[in-house]
mmCIF file of C-alpha atoms and ligand atoms in Angstrom:
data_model
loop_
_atom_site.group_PDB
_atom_site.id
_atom_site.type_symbol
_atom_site.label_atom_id
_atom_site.label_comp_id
_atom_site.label_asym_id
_atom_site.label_seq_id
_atom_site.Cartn_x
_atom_site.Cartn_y
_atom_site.Cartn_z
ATOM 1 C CA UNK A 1 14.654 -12.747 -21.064
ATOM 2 C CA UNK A 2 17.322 -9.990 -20.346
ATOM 3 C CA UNK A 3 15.816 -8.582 -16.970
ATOM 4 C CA UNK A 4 18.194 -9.738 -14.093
ATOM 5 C CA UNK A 5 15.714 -9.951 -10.590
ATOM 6 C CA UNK A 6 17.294 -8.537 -7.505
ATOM 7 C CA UNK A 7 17.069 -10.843 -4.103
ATOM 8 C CA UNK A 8 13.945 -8.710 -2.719
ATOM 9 C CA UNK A 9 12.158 -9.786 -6.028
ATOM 10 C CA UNK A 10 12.491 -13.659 -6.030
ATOM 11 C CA UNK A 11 9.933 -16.224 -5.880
ATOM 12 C CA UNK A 12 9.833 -19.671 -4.027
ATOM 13 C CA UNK A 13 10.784 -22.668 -6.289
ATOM 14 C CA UNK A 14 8.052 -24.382 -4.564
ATOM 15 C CA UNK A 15 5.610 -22.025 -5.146
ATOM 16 C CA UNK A 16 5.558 -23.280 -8.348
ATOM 17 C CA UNK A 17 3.364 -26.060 -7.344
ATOM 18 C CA UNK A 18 0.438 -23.437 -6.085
ATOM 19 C CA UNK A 19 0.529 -21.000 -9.070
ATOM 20 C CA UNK A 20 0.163 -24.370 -11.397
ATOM 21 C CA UNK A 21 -2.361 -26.154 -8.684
ATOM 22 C CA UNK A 22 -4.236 -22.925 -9.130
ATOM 23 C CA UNK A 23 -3.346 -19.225 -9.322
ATOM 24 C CA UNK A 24 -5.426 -18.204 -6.990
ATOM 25 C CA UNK A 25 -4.206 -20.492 -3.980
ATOM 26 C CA UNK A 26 -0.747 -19.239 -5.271
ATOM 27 C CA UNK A 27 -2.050 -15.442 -4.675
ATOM 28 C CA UNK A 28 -4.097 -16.004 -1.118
ATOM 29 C CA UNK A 29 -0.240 -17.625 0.001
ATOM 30 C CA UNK A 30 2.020 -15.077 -1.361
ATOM 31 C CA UNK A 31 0.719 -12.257 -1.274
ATOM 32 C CA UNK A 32 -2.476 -12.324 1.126
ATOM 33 C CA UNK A 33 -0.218 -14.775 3.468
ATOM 34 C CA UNK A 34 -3.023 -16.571 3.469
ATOM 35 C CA UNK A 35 -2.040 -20.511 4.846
ATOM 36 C CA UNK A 36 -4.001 -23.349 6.420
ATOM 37 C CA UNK A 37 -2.595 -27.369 6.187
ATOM 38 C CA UNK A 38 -4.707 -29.931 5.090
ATOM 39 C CA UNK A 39 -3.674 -33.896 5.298
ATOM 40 C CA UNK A 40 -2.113 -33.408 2.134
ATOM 41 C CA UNK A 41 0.123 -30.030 2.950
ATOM 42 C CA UNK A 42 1.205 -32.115 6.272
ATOM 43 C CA UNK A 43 2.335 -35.031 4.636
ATOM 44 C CA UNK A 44 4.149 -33.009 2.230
ATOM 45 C CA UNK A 45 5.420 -31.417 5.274
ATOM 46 C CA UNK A 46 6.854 -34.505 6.805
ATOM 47 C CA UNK A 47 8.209 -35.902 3.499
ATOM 48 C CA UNK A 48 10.459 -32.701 2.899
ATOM 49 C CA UNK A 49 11.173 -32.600 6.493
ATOM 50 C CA UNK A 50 13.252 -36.176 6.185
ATOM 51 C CA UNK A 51 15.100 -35.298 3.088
ATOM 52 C CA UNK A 52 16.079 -32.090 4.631
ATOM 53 C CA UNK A 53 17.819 -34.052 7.438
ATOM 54 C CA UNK A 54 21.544 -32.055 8.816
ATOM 55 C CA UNK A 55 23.718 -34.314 6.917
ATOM 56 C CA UNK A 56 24.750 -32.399 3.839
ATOM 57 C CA UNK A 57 26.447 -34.790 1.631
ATOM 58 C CA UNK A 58 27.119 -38.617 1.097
ATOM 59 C CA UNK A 59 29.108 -40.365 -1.431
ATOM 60 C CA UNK A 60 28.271 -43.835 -1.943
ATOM 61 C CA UNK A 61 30.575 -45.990 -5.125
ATOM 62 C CA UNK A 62 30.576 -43.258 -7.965
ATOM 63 C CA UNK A 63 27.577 -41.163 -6.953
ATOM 64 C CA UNK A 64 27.699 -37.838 -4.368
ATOM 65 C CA UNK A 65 24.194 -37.011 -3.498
ATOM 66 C CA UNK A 66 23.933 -33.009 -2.166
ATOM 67 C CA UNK A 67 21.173 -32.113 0.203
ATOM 68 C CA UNK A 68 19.256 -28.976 0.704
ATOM 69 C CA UNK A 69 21.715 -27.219 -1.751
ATOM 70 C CA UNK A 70 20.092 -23.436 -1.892
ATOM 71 C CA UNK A 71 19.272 -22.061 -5.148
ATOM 72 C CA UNK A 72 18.517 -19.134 -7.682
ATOM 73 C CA UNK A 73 18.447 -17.639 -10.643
ATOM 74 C CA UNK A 74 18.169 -14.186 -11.304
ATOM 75 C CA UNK A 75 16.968 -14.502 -14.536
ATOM 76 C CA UNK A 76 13.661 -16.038 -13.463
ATOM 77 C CA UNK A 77 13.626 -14.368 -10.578
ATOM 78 C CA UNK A 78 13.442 -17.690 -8.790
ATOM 79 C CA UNK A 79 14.749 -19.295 -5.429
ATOM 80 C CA UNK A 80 15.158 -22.143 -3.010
ATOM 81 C CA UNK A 81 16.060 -25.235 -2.042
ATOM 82 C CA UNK A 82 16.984 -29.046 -4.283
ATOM 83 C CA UNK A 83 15.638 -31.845 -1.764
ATOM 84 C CA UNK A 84 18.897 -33.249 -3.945
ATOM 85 C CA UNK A 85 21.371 -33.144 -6.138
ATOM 86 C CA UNK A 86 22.969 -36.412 -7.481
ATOM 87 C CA UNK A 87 26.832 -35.680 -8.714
ATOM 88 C CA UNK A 88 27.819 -38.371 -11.372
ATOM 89 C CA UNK A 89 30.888 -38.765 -13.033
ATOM 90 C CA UNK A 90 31.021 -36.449 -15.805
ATOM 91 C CA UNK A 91 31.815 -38.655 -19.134
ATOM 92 C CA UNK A 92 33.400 -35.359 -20.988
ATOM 93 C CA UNK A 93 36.864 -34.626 -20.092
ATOM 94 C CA UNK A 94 36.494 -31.056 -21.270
ATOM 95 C CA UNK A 95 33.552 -28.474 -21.321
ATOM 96 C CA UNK A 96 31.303 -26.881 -18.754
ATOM 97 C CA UNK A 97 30.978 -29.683 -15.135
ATOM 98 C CA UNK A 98 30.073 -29.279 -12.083
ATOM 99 C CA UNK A 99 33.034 -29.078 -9.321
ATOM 100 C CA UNK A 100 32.875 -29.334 -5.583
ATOM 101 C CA UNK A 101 35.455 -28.330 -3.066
ATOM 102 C CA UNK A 102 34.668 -31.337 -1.272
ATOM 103 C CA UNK A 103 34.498 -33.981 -3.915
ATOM 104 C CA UNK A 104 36.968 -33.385 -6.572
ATOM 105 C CA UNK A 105 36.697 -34.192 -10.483
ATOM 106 C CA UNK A 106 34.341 -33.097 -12.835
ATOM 107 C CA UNK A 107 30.719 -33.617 -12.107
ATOM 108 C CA UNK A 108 27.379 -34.099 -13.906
ATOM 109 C CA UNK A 109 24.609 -32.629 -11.711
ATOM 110 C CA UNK A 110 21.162 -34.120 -11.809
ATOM 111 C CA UNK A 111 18.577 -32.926 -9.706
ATOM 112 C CA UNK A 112 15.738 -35.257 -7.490
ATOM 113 C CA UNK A 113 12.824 -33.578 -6.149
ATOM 114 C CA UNK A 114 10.620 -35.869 -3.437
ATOM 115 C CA UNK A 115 6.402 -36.165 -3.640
ATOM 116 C CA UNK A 116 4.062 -37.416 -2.098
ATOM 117 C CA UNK A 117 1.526 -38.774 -3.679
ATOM 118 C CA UNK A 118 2.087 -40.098 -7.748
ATOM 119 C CA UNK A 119 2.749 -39.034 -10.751
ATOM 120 C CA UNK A 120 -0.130 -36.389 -11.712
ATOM 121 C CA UNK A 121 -1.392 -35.442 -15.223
ATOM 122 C CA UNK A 122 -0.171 -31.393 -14.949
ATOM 123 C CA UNK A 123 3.314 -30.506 -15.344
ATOM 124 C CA UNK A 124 3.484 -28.951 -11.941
ATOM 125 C CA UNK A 125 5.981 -31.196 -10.691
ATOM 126 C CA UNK A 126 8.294 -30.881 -13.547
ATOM 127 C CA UNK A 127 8.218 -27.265 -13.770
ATOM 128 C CA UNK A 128 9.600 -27.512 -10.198
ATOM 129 C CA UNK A 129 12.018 -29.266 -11.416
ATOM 130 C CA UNK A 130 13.196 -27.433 -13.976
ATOM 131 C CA UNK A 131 13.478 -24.607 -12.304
ATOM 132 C CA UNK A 132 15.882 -26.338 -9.655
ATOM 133 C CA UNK A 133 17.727 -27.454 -12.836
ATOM 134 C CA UNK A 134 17.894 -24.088 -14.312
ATOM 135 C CA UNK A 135 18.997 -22.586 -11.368
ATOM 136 C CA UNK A 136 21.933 -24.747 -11.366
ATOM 137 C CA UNK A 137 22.345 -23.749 -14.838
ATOM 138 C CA UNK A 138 22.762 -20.254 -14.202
ATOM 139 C CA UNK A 139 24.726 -20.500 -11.110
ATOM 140 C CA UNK A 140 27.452 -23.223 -12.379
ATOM 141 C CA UNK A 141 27.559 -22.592 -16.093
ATOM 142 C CA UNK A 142 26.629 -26.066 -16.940
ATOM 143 C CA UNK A 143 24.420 -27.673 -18.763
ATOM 144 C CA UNK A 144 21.590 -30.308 -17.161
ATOM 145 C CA UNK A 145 19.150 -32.901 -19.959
ATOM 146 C CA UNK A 146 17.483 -34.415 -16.972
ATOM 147 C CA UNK A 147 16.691 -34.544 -13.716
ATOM 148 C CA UNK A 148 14.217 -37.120 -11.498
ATOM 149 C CA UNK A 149 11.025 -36.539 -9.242
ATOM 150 C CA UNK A 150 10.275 -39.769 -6.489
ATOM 151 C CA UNK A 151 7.193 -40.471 -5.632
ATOM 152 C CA UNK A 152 6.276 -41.870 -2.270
ATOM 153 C CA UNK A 153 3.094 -43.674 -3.352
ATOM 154 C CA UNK A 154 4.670 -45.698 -5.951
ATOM 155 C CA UNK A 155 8.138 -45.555 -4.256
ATOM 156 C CA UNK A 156 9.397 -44.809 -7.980
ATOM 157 C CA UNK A 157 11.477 -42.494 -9.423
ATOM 158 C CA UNK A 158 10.117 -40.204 -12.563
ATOM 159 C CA UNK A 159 12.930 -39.332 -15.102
ATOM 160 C CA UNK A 160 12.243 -35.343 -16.469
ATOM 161 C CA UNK A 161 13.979 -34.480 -19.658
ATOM 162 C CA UNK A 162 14.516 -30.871 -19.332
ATOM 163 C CA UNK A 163 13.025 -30.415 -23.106
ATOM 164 C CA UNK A 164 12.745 -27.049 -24.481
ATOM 165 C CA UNK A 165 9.155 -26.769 -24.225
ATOM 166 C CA UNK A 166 9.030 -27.784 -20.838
ATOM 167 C CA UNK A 167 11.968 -24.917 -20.024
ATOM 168 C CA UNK A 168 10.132 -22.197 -22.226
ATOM 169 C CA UNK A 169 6.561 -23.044 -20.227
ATOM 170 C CA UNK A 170 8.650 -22.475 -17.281
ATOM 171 C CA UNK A 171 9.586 -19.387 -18.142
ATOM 172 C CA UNK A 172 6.472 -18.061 -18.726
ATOM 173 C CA UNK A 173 5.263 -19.315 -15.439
ATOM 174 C CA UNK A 174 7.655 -17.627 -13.619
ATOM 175 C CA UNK A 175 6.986 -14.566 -15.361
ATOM 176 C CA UNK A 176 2.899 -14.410 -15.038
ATOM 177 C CA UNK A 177 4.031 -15.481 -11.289
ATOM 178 C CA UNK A 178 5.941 -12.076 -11.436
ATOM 179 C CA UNK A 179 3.693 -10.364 -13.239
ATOM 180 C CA UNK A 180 0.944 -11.354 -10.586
ATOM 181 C CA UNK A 181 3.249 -10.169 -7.944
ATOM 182 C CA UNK A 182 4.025 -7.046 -8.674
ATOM 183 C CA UNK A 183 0.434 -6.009 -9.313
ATOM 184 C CA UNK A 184 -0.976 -7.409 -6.623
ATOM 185 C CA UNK A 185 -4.773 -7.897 -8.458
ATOM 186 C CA UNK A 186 -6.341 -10.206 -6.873
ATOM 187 C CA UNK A 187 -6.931 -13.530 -8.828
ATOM 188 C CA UNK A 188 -10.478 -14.654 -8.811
ATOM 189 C CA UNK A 189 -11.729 -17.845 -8.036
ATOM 190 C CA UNK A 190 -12.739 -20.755 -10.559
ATOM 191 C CA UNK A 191 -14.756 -23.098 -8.927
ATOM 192 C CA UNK A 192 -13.863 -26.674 -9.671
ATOM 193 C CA UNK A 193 -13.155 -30.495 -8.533
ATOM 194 C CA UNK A 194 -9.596 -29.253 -7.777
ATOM 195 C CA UNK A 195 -11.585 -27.243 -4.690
ATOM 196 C CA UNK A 196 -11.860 -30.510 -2.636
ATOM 197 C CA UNK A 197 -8.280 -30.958 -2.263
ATOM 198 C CA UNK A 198 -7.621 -27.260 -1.918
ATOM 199 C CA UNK A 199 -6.155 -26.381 1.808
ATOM 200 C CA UNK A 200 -7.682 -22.615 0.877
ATOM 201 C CA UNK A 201 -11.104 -23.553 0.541
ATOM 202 C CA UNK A 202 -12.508 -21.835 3.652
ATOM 203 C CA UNK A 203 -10.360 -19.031 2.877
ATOM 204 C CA UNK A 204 -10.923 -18.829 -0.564
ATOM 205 C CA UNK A 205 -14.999 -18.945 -0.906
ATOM 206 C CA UNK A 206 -14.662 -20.041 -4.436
ATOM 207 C CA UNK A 207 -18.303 -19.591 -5.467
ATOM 208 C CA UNK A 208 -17.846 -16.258 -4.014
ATOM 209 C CA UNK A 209 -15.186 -15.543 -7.139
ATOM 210 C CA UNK A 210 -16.871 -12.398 -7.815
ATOM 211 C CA UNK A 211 -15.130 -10.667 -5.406
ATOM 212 C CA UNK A 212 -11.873 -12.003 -6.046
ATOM 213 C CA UNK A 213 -10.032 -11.514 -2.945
ATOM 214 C CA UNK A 214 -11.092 -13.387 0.177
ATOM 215 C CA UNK A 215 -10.368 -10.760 2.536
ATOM 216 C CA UNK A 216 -12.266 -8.104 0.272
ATOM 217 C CA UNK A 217 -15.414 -10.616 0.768
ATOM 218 C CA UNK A 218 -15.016 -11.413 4.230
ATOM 219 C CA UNK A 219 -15.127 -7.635 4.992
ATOM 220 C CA UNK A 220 -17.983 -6.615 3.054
ATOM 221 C CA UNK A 221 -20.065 -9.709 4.613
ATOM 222 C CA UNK A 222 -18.707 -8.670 8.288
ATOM 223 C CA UNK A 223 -17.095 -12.359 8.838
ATOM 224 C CA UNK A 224 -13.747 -13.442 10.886
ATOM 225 C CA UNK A 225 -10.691 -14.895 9.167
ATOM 226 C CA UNK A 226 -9.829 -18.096 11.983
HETATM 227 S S1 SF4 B 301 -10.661 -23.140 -3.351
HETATM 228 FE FE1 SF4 B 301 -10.479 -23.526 -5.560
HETATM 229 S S2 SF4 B 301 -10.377 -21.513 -6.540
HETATM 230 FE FE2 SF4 B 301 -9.967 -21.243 -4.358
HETATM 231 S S3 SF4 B 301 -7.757 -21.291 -4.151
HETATM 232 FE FE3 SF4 B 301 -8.470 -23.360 -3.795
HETATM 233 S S4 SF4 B 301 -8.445 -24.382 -5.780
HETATM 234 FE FE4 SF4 B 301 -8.267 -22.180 -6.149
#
């Protein structure tokens, strides 16, 4: 992976979430601008809206927790936002930490990312995560094993080791994301159960796959995007 992205080229973090929900959705968004909430977009919404609350930074005992810290890495061509980073003391008195003007000593960073909802069978969430992690990586010159995802259904908190197959599929998501980009083909619909929950689904016409891009269909049968 030697190809450095410039600013113009990144990708959302959280758009992560779409391309894995489905590729498709993840096209209509990004590059059709195609949005429309659902109960389940709001509530995500609303969660991310409290943990991206003005205060910055706390420190509470030993632990600093970071908020809304922005993020990227121009190797995956990749930016955003952590809901949070946790700062522990670092238990290596040499090698790579993290530092902070604000709170001094040497730092391990370990990133939280806030659902809704529960733990699901994809990797979605933890390919978010990873990316937040990697982006840290790249940024501070540091290494990061794990980070954790809460979940507001079971009000628990998910440890993610950052394990090397879990970093490459990352990679390659972020790529195909890329790739997908920068072509702008239109990815055509699979219908399945996942359609129910989609927020697209008007927009989307997923038996109507054929055609591939909604707007393409909605033109040739003479309908109105609402
Ligand atoms: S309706 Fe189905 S195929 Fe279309 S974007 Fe949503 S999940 Fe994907």
């Amino acid at each position: 992976m030697s190809k450095l992205y410039k600013e113009e080229e990144m990708l959302w973090l959280s758009d992560i979430q779409h391309y894995c929900f489905c590729p498709r959705q993840w096209y209509l968004m990004t590059v059709e601008q195609i949005w429309e909430d659902n109960h389940l977009t709001i509530e995500g919404s609303l969660l991310h809206e409290r943990v991206h609350q003005p205060e910055q930074s706390e420190r509470r005992g030993n632990v600093v927790t970071l908020r809304s810290v922005p993020l990227a890495s121009y190797k995956l061509g990749l930016c955003g936002f952590s809901d949070a980073i946790e700062l522990h003391p670092s238990s290596a008195d040499t090698g790579p930490a993290f530092v902070h003007p604000k709170y001094p000593g040497r730092w391990e960073a370990i990133p939280v990312e806030y659902k809704r909802g529960r733990p699901k069978r994809h990797n979605a969430d933890k390919l978010q995560l990873c990316g937040q992690a990697l982006c840290l990586e790249e940024s501070y010159g540091i290494n990061i094993p794990k980070g954790y995802i809460f979940y507001g259904e079971t009000k628990r908190r998910e440890e993610v080791p950052f394990s090397p197959e879990l970093r490459a599929e990352l990679i390659e998501t972020a790529q195909k994301m890329h790739q997908a980009f920068e072509s702008k083909t239109p990815i055509p619909a699979i219908h399945s159960s996942r359609c129910r929950s989609c927020s697209l689904l008007n927009q989307c016409i997923p038996k109507a796959n054929l055609f591939g891009s909604a707007s393409s269909y909605l033109e040739a049968h003479k309908l109105f995007m609402l």
